Amino acid sequence: MRGKMDFEPGQAASGHKPTISEVLAEYLRAEKSRLAPKTYARYADVIGLFTHSLNGYAASSLSQFDRARFDKYFDAEGEQHREFCDIFGPEHILENVGEFLNYFMVRKVIVGTDTLRASGSVMKKLAKWLVEQGYAKSNDADLAIEQGSDAARDLPAAEKLTAILYDLTAGRHEPRDSDIEGRFSITKVEPGRIWLQDEDDGKSYGPILLSEKATKLCRVGWIISGAVRKSGNRCMLVEAFQVYP
């Protein structure tokens, strides 16, 4: 008797309605046949993280009807219990790629640069594969492909910028009660300096002097979580926790 992860290609066309778990397992089998073991392991890690993201957050965007269905199985006890990926089908995959790349990967997990870069590439290839296998329409995959391309470029750069800003600020400034801690969007970038805007109250800070190595990675619209200090006409970044694309 087959387990719920044992799924053969072609079942979608034959009338079988596969779950997300089954489709993702099928995708990994297809990739395993063409990838080197090390590369495949990274793909498997990304799909595992994507599954965690779907199971943890995708239910929040369901329609009222689908939410009732989700609650019925998720709240069931014992063998009747089901996670999101074992309840719904592949029609719910692409609509959750953005949250995975832009929220889950940057705020909920700590992974290396290689995995960050791979997460974008894997989502891009998954979207194309879903279309090829008839699980999604080409128009529906376009946004996920674009999101994957952006993430493959931006996530590793943001992680690198996080490390640089941490090195520039960590332990170099004694905390002051007047320091403003929060989330700041980058509004302007010039070689060696940036301007920030507080996400909460809209106040602007800058120019803030940084190394040119740092400003080469900065992008307008990215978010820096940290603390700034204003002293007279001068502004400085005194703590940097994380950069979000």
PDB file of C-alpha atoms in Angstrom:
ATOM      1  CA  MET A   1       0.000   0.000   0.000  1.00  0.00           C
ATOM      2  CA  ARG A   2       1.397   3.387  -1.006  1.00  0.00           C
ATOM      3  CA  GLY A   3       2.095   6.178   1.453  1.00  0.00           C
ATOM      4  CA  LYS A   4       0.798   9.654   0.707  1.00  0.00           C
ATOM      5  CA  MET A   5       4.183  10.780  -0.646  1.00  0.00           C
ATOM      6  CA  ASP A   6       4.374   7.973  -3.249  1.00  0.00           C
ATOM      7  CA  PHE A   7       3.106   9.633  -6.389  1.00  0.00           C
ATOM      8  CA  GLU A   8       3.740   8.797 -10.008  1.00  0.00           C
ATOM      9  CA  PRO A   9       3.929  11.324 -12.869  1.00  0.00           C
ATOM     10  CA  GLY A  10       0.843  11.454 -15.022  1.00  0.00           C
ATOM     11  CA  GLN A  11      -1.685  10.886 -12.257  1.00  0.00           C
ATOM     12  CA  ALA A  12      -2.932  14.459 -12.588  1.00  0.00           C
ATOM     13  CA  ALA A  13      -3.955  13.815 -16.181  1.00  0.00           C
ATOM     14  CA  SER A  14      -5.598  10.496 -15.271  1.00  0.00           C
ATOM     15  CA  GLY A  15      -8.055  12.145 -12.894  1.00  0.00           C
ATOM     16  CA  HIS A  16      -6.158  11.731  -9.634  1.00  0.00           C
ATOM     17  CA  LYS A  17      -6.142  14.991  -7.687  1.00  0.00           C
ATOM     18  CA  PRO A  18      -2.711  15.157  -6.065  1.00  0.00           C
ATOM     19  CA  THR A  19      -1.935  17.114  -2.943  1.00  0.00           C
ATOM     20  CA  ILE A  20       0.789  19.726  -2.713  1.00  0.00           C
ATOM     21  CA  SER A  21       2.964  17.193  -0.879  1.00  0.00           C
ATOM     22  CA  GLU A  22       2.614  14.719  -3.725  1.00  0.00           C
ATOM     23  CA  VAL A  23       3.371  17.289  -6.402  1.00  0.00           C
ATOM     24  CA  LEU A  24       6.455  18.579  -4.602  1.00  0.00           C
ATOM     25  CA  ALA A  25       7.666  15.005  -4.153  1.00  0.00           C
ATOM     26  CA  GLU A  26       7.181  14.420  -7.880  1.00  0.00           C
ATOM     27  CA  TYR A  27       9.129  17.577  -8.667  1.00  0.00           C
ATOM     28  CA  LEU A  28      12.049  16.467  -6.507  1.00  0.00           C
ATOM     29  CA  ARG A  29      12.114  13.057  -8.198  1.00  0.00           C
ATOM     30  CA  ALA A  30      12.294  14.752 -11.574  1.00  0.00           C
ATOM     31  CA  GLU A  31      15.167  16.972 -10.422  1.00  0.00           C
ATOM     32  CA  LYS A  32      17.042  14.100  -8.777  1.00  0.00           C
ATOM     33  CA  SER A  33      17.389  12.366 -12.124  1.00  0.00           C
ATOM     34  CA  ARG A  34      19.337  15.281 -13.615  1.00  0.00           C
ATOM     35  CA  LEU A  35      21.164  16.987 -10.733  1.00  0.00           C
ATOM     36  CA  ALA A  36      24.438  16.218  -9.009  1.00  0.00           C
ATOM     37  CA  PRO A  37      23.888  14.866  -5.467  1.00  0.00           C
ATOM     38  CA  LYS A  38      25.140  18.050  -3.772  1.00  0.00           C
ATOM     39  CA  THR A  39      22.915  20.285  -5.884  1.00  0.00           C
ATOM     40  CA  TYR A  40      19.938  17.985  -5.409  1.00  0.00           C
ATOM     41  CA  ALA A  41      20.408  18.098  -1.638  1.00  0.00           C
ATOM     42  CA  ARG A  42      20.145  21.886  -1.756  1.00  0.00           C
ATOM     43  CA  TYR A  43      16.988  21.644  -3.871  1.00  0.00           C
ATOM     44  CA  ALA A  44      15.513  19.207  -1.361  1.00  0.00           C
ATOM     45  CA  ASP A  45      16.368  21.595   1.487  1.00  0.00           C
ATOM     46  CA  VAL A  46      14.591  24.462  -0.281  1.00  0.00           C
ATOM     47  CA  ILE A  47      11.488  22.370  -0.984  1.00  0.00           C
ATOM     48  CA  GLY A  48      11.509  21.301   2.669  1.00  0.00           C
ATOM     49  CA  LEU A  49      11.604  24.940   3.765  1.00  0.00           C
ATOM     50  CA  PHE A  50       8.862  25.809   1.276  1.00  0.00           C
ATOM     51  CA  THR A  51       6.720  23.028   2.717  1.00  0.00           C
ATOM     52  CA  HIS A  52       7.229  24.428   6.231  1.00  0.00           C
ATOM     53  CA  SER A  53       6.259  27.871   4.968  1.00  0.00           C
ATOM     54  CA  LEU A  54       3.085  26.570   3.333  1.00  0.00           C
ATOM     55  CA  ASN A  55       2.089  24.524   6.373  1.00  0.00           C
ATOM     56  CA  GLY A  56       2.738  27.426   8.710  1.00  0.00           C
ATOM     57  CA  TYR A  57       1.397  30.451   6.850  1.00  0.00           C
ATOM     58  CA  ALA A  58      -0.553  29.662   3.673  1.00  0.00           C
ATOM     59  CA  ALA A  59      -3.863  29.028   5.466  1.00  0.00           C
ATOM     60  CA  SER A  60      -4.120  32.717   6.408  1.00  0.00           C
ATOM     61  CA  SER A  61      -4.953  33.678   2.818  1.00  0.00           C
ATOM     62  CA  LEU A  62      -7.614  31.014   2.174  1.00  0.00           C
ATOM     63  CA  SER A  63     -11.168  31.806   1.180  1.00  0.00           C
ATOM     64  CA  GLN A  64     -13.869  31.255   3.802  1.00  0.00           C
ATOM     65  CA  PHE A  65     -14.861  27.966   2.172  1.00  0.00           C
ATOM     66  CA  ASP A  66     -11.296  26.627   1.970  1.00  0.00           C
ATOM     67  CA  ARG A  67     -10.543  27.843   5.493  1.00  0.00           C
ATOM     68  CA  ALA A  68     -13.437  25.771   6.827  1.00  0.00           C
ATOM     69  CA  ARG A  69     -12.047  22.753   5.002  1.00  0.00           C
ATOM     70  CA  PHE A  70      -8.578  23.422   6.374  1.00  0.00           C
ATOM     71  CA  ASP A  71      -9.831  23.797   9.964  1.00  0.00           C
ATOM     72  CA  LYS A  72     -11.762  20.528   9.718  1.00  0.00           C
ATOM     73  CA  TYR A  73      -8.693  18.459   8.871  1.00  0.00           C
ATOM     74  CA  PHE A  74      -6.042  20.475  10.703  1.00  0.00           C
ATOM     75  CA  ASP A  75      -7.976  20.376  13.987  1.00  0.00           C
ATOM     76  CA  ALA A  76      -8.670  16.653  13.692  1.00  0.00           C
ATOM     77  CA  GLU A  77      -6.805  14.379  16.070  1.00  0.00           C
ATOM     78  CA  GLY A  78      -4.637  11.362  15.438  1.00  0.00           C
ATOM     79  CA  GLU A  79      -4.476   9.901  11.953  1.00  0.00           C
ATOM     80  CA  GLN A  80      -7.208  12.236  10.742  1.00  0.00           C
ATOM     81  CA  HIS A  81      -4.985  15.285  11.256  1.00  0.00           C
ATOM     82  CA  ARG A  82      -3.661  16.891   8.059  1.00  0.00           C
ATOM     83  CA  GLU A  83      -1.293  19.747   7.346  1.00  0.00           C
ATOM     84  CA  PHE A  84      -1.937  22.348   4.640  1.00  0.00           C
ATOM     85  CA  CYS A  85       0.186  20.530   2.038  1.00  0.00           C
ATOM     86  CA  ASP A  86      -1.753  17.284   2.583  1.00  0.00           C
ATOM     87  CA  ILE A  87      -5.159  18.955   2.267  1.00  0.00           C
ATOM     88  CA  PHE A  88      -4.865  21.170  -0.801  1.00  0.00           C
ATOM     89  CA  GLY A  89      -3.674  20.674  -4.353  1.00  0.00           C
ATOM     90  CA  PRO A  90      -1.073  22.396  -6.552  1.00  0.00           C
ATOM     91  CA  GLU A  91      -3.402  25.311  -7.374  1.00  0.00           C
ATOM     92  CA  HIS A  92      -2.264  26.803  -4.057  1.00  0.00           C
ATOM     93  CA  ILE A  93       1.486  26.567  -4.732  1.00  0.00           C
ATOM     94  CA  LEU A  94       2.276  29.575  -6.914  1.00  0.00           C
ATOM     95  CA  GLU A  95       0.180  32.048  -4.944  1.00  0.00           C
ATOM     96  CA  ASN A  96       2.388  31.407  -1.897  1.00  0.00           C
ATOM     97  CA  VAL A  97       5.822  31.702  -3.523  1.00  0.00           C
ATOM     98  CA  GLY A  98       6.080  35.423  -2.755  1.00  0.00           C
ATOM     99  CA  GLU A  99       5.446  34.976   0.967  1.00  0.00           C
ATOM    100  CA  PHE A 100       8.009  32.185   1.091  1.00  0.00           C
ATOM    101  CA  LEU A 101      10.763  34.197  -0.594  1.00  0.00           C
ATOM    102  CA  ASN A 102      10.024  37.647   0.790  1.00  0.00           C
ATOM    103  CA  TYR A 103       8.922  36.779   4.324  1.00  0.00           C
ATOM    104  CA  PHE A 104       9.737  33.242   5.410  1.00  0.00           C
ATOM    105  CA  MET A 105      13.271  33.060   3.987  1.00  0.00           C
ATOM    106  CA  VAL A 106      14.335  36.459   5.321  1.00  0.00           C
ATOM    107  CA  ARG A 107      12.531  36.562   8.672  1.00  0.00           C
ATOM    108  CA  LYS A 108      11.839  33.036   9.854  1.00  0.00           C
ATOM    109  CA  VAL A 109      14.950  30.995   9.061  1.00  0.00           C
ATOM    110  CA  ILE A 110      18.708  31.403   9.244  1.00  0.00           C
ATOM    111  CA  VAL A 111      20.427  29.821   6.271  1.00  0.00           C
ATOM    112  CA  GLY A 112      23.599  30.316   4.272  1.00  0.00           C
ATOM    113  CA  THR A 113      24.042  32.422   1.150  1.00  0.00           C
ATOM    114  CA  ASP A 114      23.996  29.340  -1.086  1.00  0.00           C
ATOM    115  CA  THR A 115      20.579  28.307   0.198  1.00  0.00           C
ATOM    116  CA  LEU A 116      19.228  31.855  -0.122  1.00  0.00           C
ATOM    117  CA  ARG A 117      20.350  31.981  -3.745  1.00  0.00           C
ATOM    118  CA  ALA A 118      19.023  28.490  -4.397  1.00  0.00           C
ATOM    119  CA  SER A 119      15.603  29.321  -2.941  1.00  0.00           C
ATOM    120  CA  GLY A 120      14.957  31.787  -5.748  1.00  0.00           C
ATOM    121  CA  SER A 121      16.285  29.473  -8.439  1.00  0.00           C
ATOM    122  CA  VAL A 122      14.289  26.497  -7.179  1.00  0.00           C
ATOM    123  CA  MET A 123      11.025  28.461  -7.023  1.00  0.00           C
ATOM    124  CA  LYS A 124      11.622  29.738 -10.555  1.00  0.00           C
ATOM    125  CA  LYS A 125      12.241  26.219 -11.869  1.00  0.00           C
ATOM    126  CA  LEU A 126       9.338  24.799  -9.882  1.00  0.00           C
ATOM    127  CA  ALA A 127       6.976  27.349 -11.445  1.00  0.00           C
ATOM    128  CA  LYS A 128       8.110  26.403 -14.962  1.00  0.00           C
ATOM    129  CA  TRP A 129       7.839  22.703 -14.162  1.00  0.00           C
ATOM    130  CA  LEU A 130       4.284  23.103 -12.835  1.00  0.00           C
ATOM    131  CA  VAL A 131       3.292  24.616 -16.181  1.00  0.00           C
ATOM    132  CA  GLU A 132       5.053  21.864 -18.139  1.00  0.00           C
ATOM    133  CA  GLN A 133       3.252  19.177 -16.140  1.00  0.00           C
ATOM    134  CA  GLY A 134      -0.150  20.816 -16.485  1.00  0.00           C
ATOM    135  CA  TYR A 135      -0.448  21.762 -12.811  1.00  0.00           C
ATOM    136  CA  ALA A 136      -0.506  25.517 -13.518  1.00  0.00           C
ATOM    137  CA  LYS A 137      -1.170  27.949 -16.342  1.00  0.00           C
ATOM    138  CA  SER A 138       1.656  29.916 -17.886  1.00  0.00           C
ATOM    139  CA  ASN A 139       0.140  33.269 -16.938  1.00  0.00           C
ATOM    140  CA  ASP A 140      -0.139  32.182 -13.310  1.00  0.00           C
ATOM    141  CA  ALA A 141       3.528  31.177 -13.246  1.00  0.00           C
ATOM    142  CA  ASP A 142       4.893  34.471 -14.600  1.00  0.00           C
ATOM    143  CA  LEU A 143       4.848  36.282 -11.246  1.00  0.00           C
ATOM    144  CA  ALA A 144       6.436  33.350  -9.389  1.00  0.00           C
ATOM    145  CA  ILE A 145       9.187  33.147 -12.024  1.00  0.00           C
ATOM    146  CA  GLU A 146       9.862  36.863 -11.624  1.00  0.00           C
ATOM    147  CA  GLN A 147       9.858  36.542  -7.831  1.00  0.00           C
ATOM    148  CA  GLY A 148      12.301  33.641  -8.064  1.00  0.00           C
ATOM    149  CA  SER A 149      14.660  35.607 -10.304  1.00  0.00           C
ATOM    150  CA  ASP A 150      14.572  38.614  -7.974  1.00  0.00           C
ATOM    151  CA  ALA A 151      15.157  36.453  -4.902  1.00  0.00           C
ATOM    152  CA  ALA A 152      18.103  34.606  -6.458  1.00  0.00           C
ATOM    153  CA  ARG A 153      19.753  38.004  -6.954  1.00  0.00           C
ATOM    154  CA  ASP A 154      18.575  39.971  -3.915  1.00  0.00           C
ATOM    155  CA  LEU A 155      18.531  37.520  -0.997  1.00  0.00           C
ATOM    156  CA  PRO A 156      22.276  36.717  -1.046  1.00  0.00           C
ATOM    157  CA  ALA A 157      23.098  40.420  -1.530  1.00  0.00           C
ATOM    158  CA  ALA A 158      20.908  41.405   1.423  1.00  0.00           C
ATOM    159  CA  GLU A 159      22.533  38.740   3.591  1.00  0.00           C
ATOM    160  CA  LYS A 160      25.994  39.990   2.591  1.00  0.00           C
ATOM    161  CA  LEU A 161      24.956  43.572   3.373  1.00  0.00           C
ATOM    162  CA  THR A 162      23.649  42.442   6.772  1.00  0.00           C
ATOM    163  CA  ALA A 163      27.068  40.994   7.611  1.00  0.00           C
ATOM    164  CA  ILE A 164      28.893  44.143   6.467  1.00  0.00           C
ATOM    165  CA  LEU A 165      26.626  46.491   8.439  1.00  0.00           C
ATOM    166  CA  TYR A 166      26.923  44.292  11.514  1.00  0.00           C
ATOM    167  CA  ASP A 167      30.723  44.479  11.303  1.00  0.00           C
ATOM    168  CA  LEU A 168      30.552  48.264  10.885  1.00  0.00           C
ATOM    169  CA  THR A 169      28.354  48.792  13.933  1.00  0.00           C
ATOM    170  CA  ALA A 170      28.678  45.897  16.395  1.00  0.00           C
ATOM    171  CA  GLY A 171      30.195  47.023  19.682  1.00  0.00           C
ATOM    172  CA  ARG A 172      31.326  50.393  18.278  1.00  0.00           C
ATOM    173  CA  HIS A 173      28.693  52.577  19.915  1.00  0.00           C
ATOM    174  CA  GLU A 174      27.517  52.690  23.513  1.00  0.00           C
ATOM    175  CA  PRO A 175      23.692  52.527  23.506  1.00  0.00           C
ATOM    176  CA  ARG A 176      21.852  55.750  24.306  1.00  0.00           C
ATOM    177  CA  ASP A 177      18.266  56.273  25.375  1.00  0.00           C
ATOM    178  CA  SER A 178      17.906  58.702  22.489  1.00  0.00           C
ATOM    179  CA  ASP A 179      18.785  56.053  19.859  1.00  0.00           C
ATOM    180  CA  ILE A 180      15.878  55.308  17.542  1.00  0.00           C
ATOM    181  CA  GLU A 181      15.383  51.572  17.083  1.00  0.00           C
ATOM    182  CA  GLY A 182      13.094  50.197  14.401  1.00  0.00           C
ATOM    183  CA  ARG A 183      12.785  49.346  10.734  1.00  0.00           C
ATOM    184  CA  PHE A 184      14.105  51.859   8.219  1.00  0.00           C
ATOM    185  CA  SER A 185      13.587  51.869   4.468  1.00  0.00           C
ATOM    186  CA  ILE A 186      16.453  52.997   2.245  1.00  0.00           C
ATOM    187  CA  THR A 187      15.238  56.046   0.312  1.00  0.00           C
ATOM    188  CA  LYS A 188      18.450  57.195  -1.388  1.00  0.00           C
ATOM    189  CA  VAL A 189      21.883  55.727  -2.064  1.00  0.00           C
ATOM    190  CA  GLU A 190      25.109  57.484  -3.021  1.00  0.00           C
ATOM    191  CA  PRO A 191      28.676  56.166  -2.863  1.00  0.00           C
ATOM    192  CA  GLY A 192      29.589  56.034   0.826  1.00  0.00           C
ATOM    193  CA  ARG A 193      26.238  57.255   2.187  1.00  0.00           C
ATOM    194  CA  ILE A 194      22.542  56.445   2.407  1.00  0.00           C
ATOM    195  CA  TRP A 195      19.300  58.046   3.548  1.00  0.00           C
ATOM    196  CA  LEU A 196      16.717  56.200   5.653  1.00  0.00           C
ATOM    197  CA  GLN A 197      13.063  56.640   6.546  1.00  0.00           C
ATOM    198  CA  ASP A 198      11.460  55.221   9.702  1.00  0.00           C
ATOM    199  CA  GLU A 199       8.740  52.751   8.718  1.00  0.00           C
ATOM    200  CA  ASP A 200       6.631  53.706  11.750  1.00  0.00           C
ATOM    201  CA  ASP A 201       6.592  57.493  11.842  1.00  0.00           C
ATOM    202  CA  GLY A 202       7.968  58.432   8.421  1.00  0.00           C
ATOM    203  CA  LYS A 203      10.848  60.520   9.816  1.00  0.00           C
ATOM    204  CA  SER A 204      13.932  60.736   7.611  1.00  0.00           C
ATOM    205  CA  TYR A 205      17.563  60.283   8.636  1.00  0.00           C
ATOM    206  CA  GLY A 206      20.607  61.057   6.568  1.00  0.00           C
ATOM    207  CA  PRO A 207      23.004  61.258   5.075  1.00  0.00           C
ATOM    208  CA  ILE A 208      24.378  58.277   7.005  1.00  0.00           C
ATOM    209  CA  LEU A 209      28.012  57.527   6.217  1.00  0.00           C
ATOM    210  CA  LEU A 210      28.883  53.929   5.349  1.00  0.00           C
ATOM    211  CA  SER A 211      31.701  52.233   3.505  1.00  0.00           C
ATOM    212  CA  GLU A 212      31.445  52.225  -0.290  1.00  0.00           C
ATOM    213  CA  LYS A 213      31.541  48.434  -0.049  1.00  0.00           C
ATOM    214  CA  ALA A 214      28.266  48.623   1.866  1.00  0.00           C
ATOM    215  CA  THR A 215      26.553  51.218  -0.292  1.00  0.00           C
ATOM    216  CA  LYS A 216      27.307  49.240  -3.448  1.00  0.00           C
ATOM    217  CA  LEU A 217      24.964  46.576  -2.063  1.00  0.00           C
ATOM    218  CA  CYS A 218      22.252  48.955  -0.806  1.00  0.00           C
ATOM    219  CA  ARG A 219      19.066  49.251  -2.835  1.00  0.00           C
ATOM    220  CA  VAL A 220      16.317  51.858  -2.559  1.00  0.00           C
ATOM    221  CA  GLY A 221      13.299  50.225  -0.928  1.00  0.00           C
ATOM    222  CA  TRP A 222      15.248  47.669   1.090  1.00  0.00           C
ATOM    223  CA  ILE A 223      14.625  47.624   4.846  1.00  0.00           C
ATOM    224  CA  ILE A 224      17.291  47.835   7.544  1.00  0.00           C
ATOM    225  CA  SER A 225      16.286  46.630  10.993  1.00  0.00           C
ATOM    226  CA  GLY A 226      18.466  48.367  13.547  1.00  0.00           C
ATOM    227  CA  ALA A 227      19.015  51.663  15.345  1.00  0.00           C
ATOM    228  CA  VAL A 228      19.973  55.157  14.224  1.00  0.00           C
ATOM    229  CA  ARG A 229      21.307  58.106  16.213  1.00  0.00           C
ATOM    230  CA  LYS A 230      20.818  61.774  15.454  1.00  0.00           C
ATOM    231  CA  SER A 231      23.243  64.259  16.972  1.00  0.00           C
ATOM    232  CA  GLY A 232      22.818  67.799  15.720  1.00  0.00           C
ATOM    233  CA  ASN A 233      22.958  67.649  11.937  1.00  0.00           C
ATOM    234  CA  ARG A 234      24.682  64.270  11.952  1.00  0.00           C
ATOM    235  CA  CYS A 235      23.011  60.871  11.622  1.00  0.00           C
ATOM    236  CA  MET A 236      24.629  57.497  12.058  1.00  0.00           C
ATOM    237  CA  LEU A 237      23.668  53.856  12.020  1.00  0.00           C
ATOM    238  CA  VAL A 238      24.592  52.474  15.442  1.00  0.00           C
ATOM    239  CA  GLU A 239      23.100  48.975  15.158  1.00  0.00           C
ATOM    240  CA  ALA A 240      22.121  46.736  12.264  1.00  0.00           C
ATOM    241  CA  PHE A 241      20.268  43.486  12.896  1.00  0.00           C
ATOM    242  CA  GLN A 242      19.013  42.435   9.486  1.00  0.00           C
ATOM    243  CA  VAL A 243      18.508  43.705   5.928  1.00  0.00           C
ATOM    244  CA  TYR A 244      15.330  42.767   4.078  1.00  0.00           C
ATOM    245  CA  PRO A 245      14.985  43.125   0.293  1.00  0.00           C
TER     246      PRO A 245
END
